[in-house]
Amino acid sequence: GGKYLYYAVKSVLNNNYKNCEVIVSLNNTTDKSDSKIRKLKDQRLKIIKTPKFFSMVKHYEWLIKKAKGEWISIIGDDDGVVDNFFLKIDESLNRFKHKNIEAISSTRAFYFWKGVEHIYGNTVVRYLDTQKVKIKNSKLELLKTLFGFSAYQNLPLIYTSGIVKKKIIDQIILKSKNRFYHEPNPDIYSALVITLFTKKFLRIETPLFWMGTSSKSNAINLIKDLSEKKIDINNNDFLNHSKKDGYFLSKKIDPYFWQLRLRSGFLFSAFYQIPKNINKYYNNFFLDYMFCIFIITDFKTRRIQFTSQEKEFLKKRIKNYISKKKINFTILKILSEVYLLVTRSYNFIRKISFRTNNLFYRYI
């Protein structure tokens, strides 16, 4: 990520704001990522290196413990922050200063680097600012996410689009055996555990971050993995590196739901790995049942098409998983059709609302 890193760092340092710390963490890099940024003379900038190669989640764990600020976020090397990033956060916090805000979620602006046109076309930027700011109920937003009605990125995660108070992170670490993360997907895990740990959060519908997509992004590499038909989970380097560092998928899900990129697999693996003293829904029968319905609909609606081999393989895994749970598969299929109808109706209404908003803000 060396060729992108300089621009990520500059996007932060270009903000004329003194009370901040910018840590650049180099994870066993071999591409001389630090050569250009070391020429930047700025007291706010701190460059550190991992003692050895870390998996992504281990790297995040190591990094957040190095930070000293009151508020924390992490951005990737091909991401960035918007102009007046800190001032916009301060303005929103001052507006709700009596509400004891400890976590923030913001809508994201998207930037597509050269080299991803084969997937995203000629789009370079996506940006929509409605300027709405509101307090969200954490419990309600968590359930909307677990039931598939909202993306986890709308929650306050410690990654591009979320900012969280350090004291919340420290409290979670104290209750979680001296570690914050317990699952290989750090952004999803942080979104769920922080939402479980807080009663409310601030949602800002003004983009604060640029979510970059480049040829080295995880999303691109996942699509590449799928195109190469890597069904065998033992070939997954991301998971293998995580296991070596002590981070595992939940035993409560079939690992191939995760491996074959089912959204339900990603969400519920992270959800079930949250320690029970934080996750009060851990043994909730209704949520377990809902997960089974979610798997079936997820299988039918995944945007990237399965190969015939993947389809047959996963169909068997789903049936076996539900059979072990001793749940009637026919009833689940009927309920999944009802659920599918509801989610499609909901998404249709949301899409119309988004397009209307987009039209309004663009022309009116």
Tab-separated table of C-alpha atoms in Angstrom:
chain	number	residue	atom	x	y	z
A	1	GLY	CA	0.000	0.000	0.000
A	2	GLY	CA	3.006	2.297	-0.113
A	3	LYS	CA	1.912	4.259	-3.174
A	4	TYR	CA	-1.376	5.200	-1.446
A	5	LEU	CA	-0.159	5.723	2.119
A	6	TYR	CA	1.278	9.218	1.645
A	7	TYR	CA	-2.116	10.550	0.513
A	8	ALA	CA	-3.928	8.922	3.450
A	9	VAL	CA	-1.532	10.568	5.914
A	10	LYS	CA	-1.656	13.937	4.135
A	11	SER	CA	-5.476	13.911	4.182
A	12	VAL	CA	-5.274	13.958	7.990
A	13	LEU	CA	-2.316	16.291	8.402
A	14	ASN	CA	-3.833	18.815	5.963
A	15	ASN	CA	-6.413	19.526	8.653
A	16	ASN	CA	-5.304	22.609	10.562
A	17	TYR	CA	-6.031	21.013	13.933
A	18	LYS	CA	-3.358	20.705	16.630
A	19	ASN	CA	-4.973	18.478	19.251
A	20	CYS	CA	-4.592	15.136	17.479
A	21	GLU	CA	-2.188	12.240	17.069
A	22	VAL	CA	-1.576	10.487	13.741
A	23	ILE	CA	0.017	7.051	14.121
A	24	VAL	CA	1.280	5.283	11.020
A	25	SER	CA	1.792	1.604	11.780
A	26	LEU	CA	3.911	-0.400	9.330
A	27	ASN	CA	3.082	-4.103	9.481
A	28	ASN	CA	6.330	-5.798	8.418
A	29	THR	CA	6.219	-3.770	5.211
A	30	THR	CA	8.678	-4.473	2.394
A	31	ASP	CA	7.631	-1.782	-0.118
A	32	LYS	CA	9.390	1.196	1.530
A	33	SER	CA	6.003	2.593	2.550
A	34	ASP	CA	7.615	4.888	5.084
A	35	SER	CA	10.243	6.532	2.861
A	36	LYS	CA	7.998	9.364	1.645
A	37	ILE	CA	6.085	9.992	4.886
A	38	ARG	CA	9.321	10.175	6.916
A	39	LYS	CA	10.055	13.382	5.018
A	40	LEU	CA	6.912	14.962	6.493
A	41	LYS	CA	7.898	17.201	9.403
A	42	ASP	CA	4.900	17.331	11.691
A	43	GLN	CA	4.819	16.950	15.484
A	44	ARG	CA	1.446	15.201	15.252
A	45	LEU	CA	2.913	12.352	13.195
A	46	LYS	CA	4.259	9.189	14.809
A	47	ILE	CA	5.620	6.233	12.780
A	48	ILE	CA	5.861	2.795	14.400
A	49	LYS	CA	6.642	-0.727	13.176
A	50	THR	CA	5.314	-4.084	14.322
A	51	PRO	CA	7.970	-6.412	15.821
A	52	LYS	CA	6.962	-9.077	13.265
A	53	PHE	CA	4.203	-9.715	10.732
A	54	PHE	CA	0.744	-9.578	12.341
A	55	SER	CA	-2.596	-10.722	10.974
A	56	MET	CA	-4.972	-7.817	10.354
A	57	VAL	CA	-6.844	-8.288	13.626
A	58	LYS	CA	-3.648	-8.696	15.683
A	59	HIS	CA	-2.289	-5.552	14.036
A	60	TYR	CA	-5.426	-3.599	14.994
A	61	GLU	CA	-5.226	-4.947	18.550
A	62	TRP	CA	-1.595	-3.850	18.817
A	63	LEU	CA	-2.289	-0.467	17.254
A	64	ILE	CA	-5.250	0.705	19.364
A	65	LYS	CA	-3.231	0.108	22.534
A	66	LYS	CA	-0.586	2.534	21.240
A	67	ALA	CA	-3.032	5.407	20.840
A	68	LYS	CA	-3.263	8.097	23.536
A	69	GLY	CA	-6.136	10.212	22.232
A	70	GLU	CA	-9.589	10.603	23.751
A	71	TRP	CA	-11.202	9.459	20.487
A	72	ILE	CA	-9.889	6.754	18.136
A	73	SER	CA	-10.405	5.625	14.575
A	74	ILE	CA	-8.397	3.551	12.095
A	75	ILE	CA	-8.133	4.172	8.364
A	76	GLY	CA	-6.555	1.939	5.735
A	77	ASP	CA	-3.569	3.000	3.656
A	78	ASP	CA	-5.762	3.724	0.604
A	79	ASP	CA	-8.415	5.626	2.603
A	80	GLY	CA	-8.519	9.206	3.862
A	81	VAL	CA	-10.445	11.798	5.843
A	82	VAL	CA	-12.325	14.845	4.548
A	83	ASP	CA	-11.307	18.492	4.894
A	84	ASN	CA	-12.161	19.921	8.343
A	85	PHE	CA	-12.543	16.358	9.650
A	86	PHE	CA	-11.840	17.287	13.294
A	87	LEU	CA	-13.855	20.508	13.242
A	88	LYS	CA	-16.918	18.699	11.874
A	89	ILE	CA	-16.691	16.144	14.693
A	90	ASP	CA	-16.276	18.900	17.293
A	91	GLU	CA	-19.302	20.765	15.920
A	92	SER	CA	-21.502	17.668	16.163
A	93	LEU	CA	-20.292	16.815	19.679
A	94	ASN	CA	-20.867	20.381	20.866
A	95	ARG	CA	-24.377	20.276	19.466
A	96	PHE	CA	-25.124	17.199	21.600
A	97	LYS	CA	-22.789	17.957	24.510
A	98	HIS	CA	-25.419	17.111	27.156
A	99	LYS	CA	-26.076	13.644	25.662
A	100	ASN	CA	-22.800	12.026	26.787
A	101	ILE	CA	-21.881	10.750	23.306
A	102	GLU	CA	-19.204	8.018	23.365
A	103	ALA	CA	-19.401	6.626	19.816
A	104	ILE	CA	-19.951	8.126	16.371
A	105	SER	CA	-20.929	6.636	13.023
A	106	SER	CA	-20.793	8.625	9.807
A	107	THR	CA	-21.809	8.045	6.231
A	108	ARG	CA	-18.828	7.493	3.930
A	109	ALA	CA	-17.607	9.054	0.729
A	110	PHE	CA	-16.093	6.589	-1.748
A	111	TYR	CA	-12.957	7.004	-3.829
A	112	PHE	CA	-11.973	4.451	-6.490
A	113	TRP	CA	-8.277	4.372	-7.330
A	114	LYS	CA	-7.045	3.572	-10.802
A	115	GLY	CA	-6.930	-0.180	-11.409
A	116	VAL	CA	-10.417	-1.257	-10.212
A	117	GLU	CA	-12.379	-0.204	-13.314
A	118	HIS	CA	-13.013	-3.847	-14.219
A	119	ILE	CA	-15.266	-4.105	-11.145
A	120	TYR	CA	-16.560	-0.587	-10.481
A	121	GLY	CA	-16.572	0.897	-13.976
A	122	ASN	CA	-15.446	4.492	-14.540
A	123	THR	CA	-16.782	5.826	-11.243
A	124	VAL	CA	-14.111	7.743	-9.332
A	125	VAL	CA	-16.105	9.381	-6.519
A	126	ARG	CA	-19.405	8.748	-4.733
A	127	TYR	CA	-20.422	11.425	-2.265
A	128	LEU	CA	-23.741	12.409	-0.685
A	129	ASP	CA	-24.112	14.846	2.218
A	130	THR	CA	-27.594	15.313	3.685
A	131	GLN	CA	-26.178	17.146	6.753
A	132	LYS	CA	-28.488	15.228	9.075
A	133	VAL	CA	-27.245	14.425	12.585
A	134	LYS	CA	-29.225	12.263	14.981
A	135	ILE	CA	-28.866	10.075	18.041
A	136	LYS	CA	-29.481	6.385	17.366
A	137	ASN	CA	-30.623	3.699	19.783
A	138	SER	CA	-27.834	1.092	19.905
A	139	LYS	CA	-30.093	-1.888	20.660
A	140	LEU	CA	-32.466	-1.120	17.789
A	141	GLU	CA	-29.641	-0.531	15.289
A	142	LEU	CA	-27.910	-3.755	16.352
A	143	LEU	CA	-31.054	-5.820	15.763
A	144	LYS	CA	-31.637	-4.126	12.383
A	145	THR	CA	-28.098	-5.151	11.416
A	146	LEU	CA	-28.402	-8.749	12.633
A	147	PHE	CA	-31.747	-9.117	10.842
A	148	GLY	CA	-30.270	-7.843	7.574
A	149	PHE	CA	-32.110	-4.501	7.399
A	150	SER	CA	-29.021	-2.338	7.836
A	151	ALA	CA	-25.319	-2.638	6.983
A	152	TYR	CA	-22.835	-3.062	9.835
A	153	GLN	CA	-20.989	-0.013	8.441
A	154	ASN	CA	-23.850	2.121	9.799
A	155	LEU	CA	-22.779	1.178	13.332
A	156	PRO	CA	-19.925	2.890	15.242
A	157	LEU	CA	-16.950	0.695	14.291
A	158	ILE	CA	-13.242	1.353	14.790
A	159	TYR	CA	-12.505	1.720	11.120
A	160	THR	CA	-13.212	4.131	8.269
A	161	SER	CA	-16.663	5.631	9.126
A	162	GLY	CA	-16.537	5.274	12.927
A	163	ILE	CA	-14.951	7.194	15.813
A	164	VAL	CA	-15.073	5.787	19.351
A	165	LYS	CA	-14.004	7.052	22.765
A	166	LYS	CA	-10.834	5.394	24.051
A	167	LYS	CA	-12.422	4.809	27.460
A	168	ILE	CA	-15.123	2.612	25.851
A	169	ILE	CA	-12.409	0.535	24.165
A	170	ASP	CA	-10.513	0.242	27.466
A	171	GLN	CA	-13.652	-0.864	29.320
A	172	ILE	CA	-14.348	-3.554	26.707
A	173	ILE	CA	-10.731	-4.759	26.982
A	174	LEU	CA	-11.112	-5.057	30.775
A	175	LYS	CA	-14.202	-7.253	30.329
A	176	SER	CA	-12.681	-9.275	27.481
A	177	LYS	CA	-9.583	-11.001	28.922
A	178	ASN	CA	-7.281	-8.074	28.177
A	179	ARG	CA	-8.032	-7.992	24.453
A	180	PHE	CA	-10.492	-6.004	22.413
A	181	TYR	CA	-10.965	-8.292	19.402
A	182	HIS	CA	-12.043	-11.944	19.510
A	183	GLU	CA	-12.706	-12.683	15.823
A	184	PRO	CA	-10.700	-12.363	12.571
A	185	ASN	CA	-12.873	-9.590	11.028
A	186	PRO	CA	-11.857	-6.509	13.065
A	187	ASP	CA	-14.234	-3.959	11.532
A	188	ILE	CA	-17.374	-6.130	11.886
A	189	TYR	CA	-16.416	-7.285	15.378
A	190	SER	CA	-15.772	-3.734	16.593
A	191	ALA	CA	-19.104	-2.524	15.172
A	192	LEU	CA	-21.076	-5.203	17.041
A	193	VAL	CA	-19.234	-5.135	20.368
A	194	ILE	CA	-19.304	-1.317	20.621
A	195	THR	CA	-23.018	-1.210	19.767
A	196	LEU	CA	-23.681	-3.880	22.411
A	197	PHE	CA	-21.645	-1.942	24.961
A	198	THR	CA	-23.321	1.443	24.429
A	199	LYS	CA	-26.926	2.618	24.805
A	200	LYS	CA	-26.765	5.172	22.004
A	201	PHE	CA	-24.464	6.632	19.397
A	202	LEU	CA	-24.333	9.678	17.170
A	203	ARG	CA	-25.045	9.175	13.472
A	204	ILE	CA	-23.679	11.902	11.174
A	205	GLU	CA	-24.989	11.897	7.598
A	206	THR	CA	-22.104	14.055	6.427
A	207	PRO	CA	-19.142	12.012	5.121
A	208	LEU	CA	-16.155	12.258	7.443
A	209	PHE	CA	-14.041	9.613	5.731
A	210	TRP	CA	-13.020	8.652	2.225
A	211	MET	CA	-13.345	4.886	1.823
A	212	GLY	CA	-10.704	4.042	-0.759
A	213	THR	CA	-10.876	1.039	-3.066
A	214	SER	CA	-7.665	0.016	-4.820
A	215	SER	CA	-6.132	-3.059	-6.400
A	216	LYS	CA	-4.748	-4.074	-2.990
A	217	SER	CA	-8.026	-3.645	-1.056
A	218	ASN	CA	-9.461	-6.610	0.831
A	219	ALA	CA	-12.721	-6.383	-1.149
A	220	ILE	CA	-10.849	-6.777	-4.441
A	221	ASN	CA	-8.825	-9.702	-3.130
A	222	LEU	CA	-11.950	-11.452	-1.837
A	223	ILE	CA	-13.519	-11.191	-5.288
A	224	LYS	CA	-10.285	-12.542	-6.768
A	225	ASP	CA	-10.375	-15.458	-4.329
A	226	LEU	CA	-13.925	-16.271	-5.408
A	227	SER	CA	-13.026	-16.108	-9.075
A	228	GLU	CA	-10.264	-18.648	-8.410
A	229	LYS	CA	-12.833	-20.970	-6.760
A	230	LYS	CA	-10.974	-21.362	-3.480
A	231	ILE	CA	-13.605	-23.442	-1.727
A	232	ASP	CA	-11.193	-25.175	0.661
A	233	ILE	CA	-11.035	-23.081	3.830
A	234	ASN	CA	-7.544	-24.392	4.564
A	235	ASN	CA	-6.303	-22.242	1.668
A	236	ASN	CA	-7.552	-19.031	3.288
A	237	ASP	CA	-4.399	-17.086	4.226
A	238	PHE	CA	-6.408	-14.399	6.020
A	239	LEU	CA	-7.910	-16.967	8.412
A	240	ASN	CA	-4.678	-18.938	8.762
A	241	HIS	CA	-2.727	-15.833	9.806
A	242	SER	CA	-5.509	-14.949	12.265
A	243	LYS	CA	-5.459	-18.435	13.810
A	244	LYS	CA	-1.693	-18.215	14.402
A	245	ASP	CA	-2.333	-15.005	16.338
A	246	GLY	CA	-5.134	-16.634	18.382
A	247	TYR	CA	-8.258	-15.309	16.610
A	248	PHE	CA	-10.856	-17.826	15.426
A	249	LEU	CA	-14.253	-18.011	13.766
A	250	SER	CA	-17.156	-18.910	16.030
A	251	LYS	CA	-17.817	-22.625	16.486
A	252	LYS	CA	-21.527	-21.783	16.500
A	253	ILE	CA	-21.533	-21.270	12.731
A	254	ASP	CA	-20.390	-23.433	9.829
A	255	PRO	CA	-17.021	-21.902	8.799
A	256	TYR	CA	-17.959	-22.240	5.126
A	257	PHE	CA	-20.716	-19.655	5.597
A	258	TRP	CA	-17.823	-17.278	6.267
A	259	GLN	CA	-15.484	-18.734	3.654
A	260	LEU	CA	-18.029	-18.408	0.831
A	261	ARG	CA	-18.762	-14.802	1.749
A	262	LEU	CA	-22.272	-15.012	3.166
A	263	ARG	CA	-23.079	-11.761	4.948
A	264	SER	CA	-24.879	-13.754	7.654
A	265	GLY	CA	-21.717	-15.818	8.219
A	266	PHE	CA	-19.562	-12.710	8.675
A	267	LEU	CA	-22.031	-11.048	11.042
A	268	PHE	CA	-22.907	-13.978	13.269
A	269	SER	CA	-19.385	-15.362	13.568
A	270	ALA	CA	-18.329	-11.990	15.015
A	271	PHE	CA	-21.522	-11.740	17.086
A	272	TYR	CA	-21.089	-15.156	18.726
A	273	GLN	CA	-17.420	-14.460	19.533
A	274	ILE	CA	-18.268	-11.480	21.736
A	275	PRO	CA	-17.753	-12.549	25.392
A	276	LYS	CA	-20.964	-13.583	27.138
A	277	ASN	CA	-20.588	-10.980	29.893
A	278	ILE	CA	-20.917	-8.312	27.173
A	279	ASN	CA	-23.225	-10.121	24.731
A	280	LYS	CA	-26.531	-10.537	26.573
A	281	TYR	CA	-28.095	-12.040	23.423
A	282	TYR	CA	-25.570	-14.889	23.158
A	283	ASN	CA	-28.013	-17.734	23.878
A	284	ASN	CA	-31.091	-16.027	22.487
A	285	PHE	CA	-33.189	-18.720	20.739
A	286	PHE	CA	-34.984	-16.199	18.546
A	287	LEU	CA	-31.692	-14.820	17.193
A	288	ASP	CA	-30.356	-18.332	16.567
A	289	TYR	CA	-33.541	-19.140	14.658
A	290	MET	CA	-33.300	-15.863	12.762
A	291	PHE	CA	-29.729	-16.715	11.789
A	292	CYS	CA	-30.940	-19.912	10.088
A	293	ILE	CA	-33.529	-17.934	8.094
A	294	PHE	CA	-30.885	-15.340	7.243
A	295	ILE	CA	-28.531	-18.047	5.901
A	296	ILE	CA	-31.156	-19.372	3.474
A	297	THR	CA	-32.057	-15.927	2.111
A	298	ASP	CA	-28.408	-14.895	2.024
A	299	PHE	CA	-27.648	-17.943	-0.100
A	300	LYS	CA	-30.373	-16.943	-2.575
A	301	THR	CA	-29.519	-13.260	-2.820
A	302	ARG	CA	-25.723	-13.008	-2.754
A	303	ARG	CA	-24.662	-10.388	-5.321
A	304	ILE	CA	-21.638	-12.314	-6.612
A	305	GLN	CA	-22.962	-15.441	-8.294
A	306	PHE	CA	-21.878	-18.852	-7.019
A	307	THR	CA	-20.307	-21.345	-9.367
A	308	SER	CA	-22.358	-24.562	-9.688
A	309	GLN	CA	-19.744	-26.333	-7.551
A	310	GLU	CA	-19.953	-23.717	-4.796
A	311	LYS	CA	-23.739	-23.695	-4.944
A	312	GLU	CA	-24.131	-27.455	-4.445
A	313	PHE	CA	-21.425	-27.526	-1.801
A	314	LEU	CA	-22.993	-24.718	0.255
A	315	LYS	CA	-26.549	-26.030	-0.149
A	316	LYS	CA	-25.504	-29.271	1.558
A	317	ARG	CA	-23.683	-27.397	4.335
A	318	ILE	CA	-26.778	-25.283	5.063
A	319	LYS	CA	-29.072	-28.326	5.229
A	320	ASN	CA	-26.654	-30.193	7.503
A	321	TYR	CA	-26.276	-27.164	9.775
A	322	ILE	CA	-30.046	-26.729	10.177
A	323	SER	CA	-30.509	-30.479	10.680
A	324	LYS	CA	-28.018	-30.436	13.567
A	325	LYS	CA	-29.973	-27.577	15.110
A	326	LYS	CA	-33.073	-29.842	14.984
A	327	ILE	CA	-35.125	-27.180	13.222
A	328	ASN	CA	-37.703	-28.098	10.585
A	329	PHE	CA	-36.174	-27.143	7.233
A	330	THR	CA	-39.554	-26.814	5.440
A	331	ILE	CA	-40.832	-24.314	7.996
A	332	LEU	CA	-37.580	-22.363	7.686
A	333	LYS	CA	-37.909	-22.245	3.890
A	334	ILE	CA	-41.427	-20.837	4.151
A	335	LEU	CA	-40.327	-18.259	6.716
A	336	SER	CA	-37.319	-17.369	4.564
A	337	GLU	CA	-39.642	-16.576	1.628
A	338	VAL	CA	-41.693	-14.254	3.857
A	339	TYR	CA	-38.485	-12.684	5.165
A	340	LEU	CA	-37.196	-12.267	1.604
A	341	LEU	CA	-40.388	-10.485	0.581
A	342	VAL	CA	-40.148	-8.128	3.574
A	343	THR	CA	-36.454	-7.317	3.015
A	344	ARG	CA	-36.942	-6.746	-0.713
A	345	SER	CA	-39.853	-4.396	-0.029
A	346	TYR	CA	-37.798	-2.581	2.614
A	347	ASN	CA	-34.771	-2.266	0.308
A	348	PHE	CA	-36.968	-1.063	-2.578
A	349	ILE	CA	-38.455	1.701	-0.422
A	350	ARG	CA	-34.981	2.615	0.849
A	351	LYS	CA	-33.594	2.753	-2.706
A	352	ILE	CA	-36.426	5.030	-3.850
A	353	SER	CA	-35.832	7.245	-0.809
A	354	PHE	CA	-32.088	7.395	-1.547
A	355	ARG	CA	-32.635	8.307	-5.200
A	356	THR	CA	-35.153	10.982	-4.250
A	357	ASN	CA	-32.679	12.414	-1.735
A	358	ASN	CA	-29.912	12.263	-4.304
A	359	LEU	CA	-32.037	14.082	-6.877
A	360	PHE	CA	-33.058	16.695	-4.330
A	361	TYR	CA	-29.509	17.449	-3.118
A	362	ARG	CA	-28.023	17.397	-6.603
A	363	TYR	CA	-30.492	19.669	-8.398
A	364	ILE	CA	-32.789	21.369	-5.901
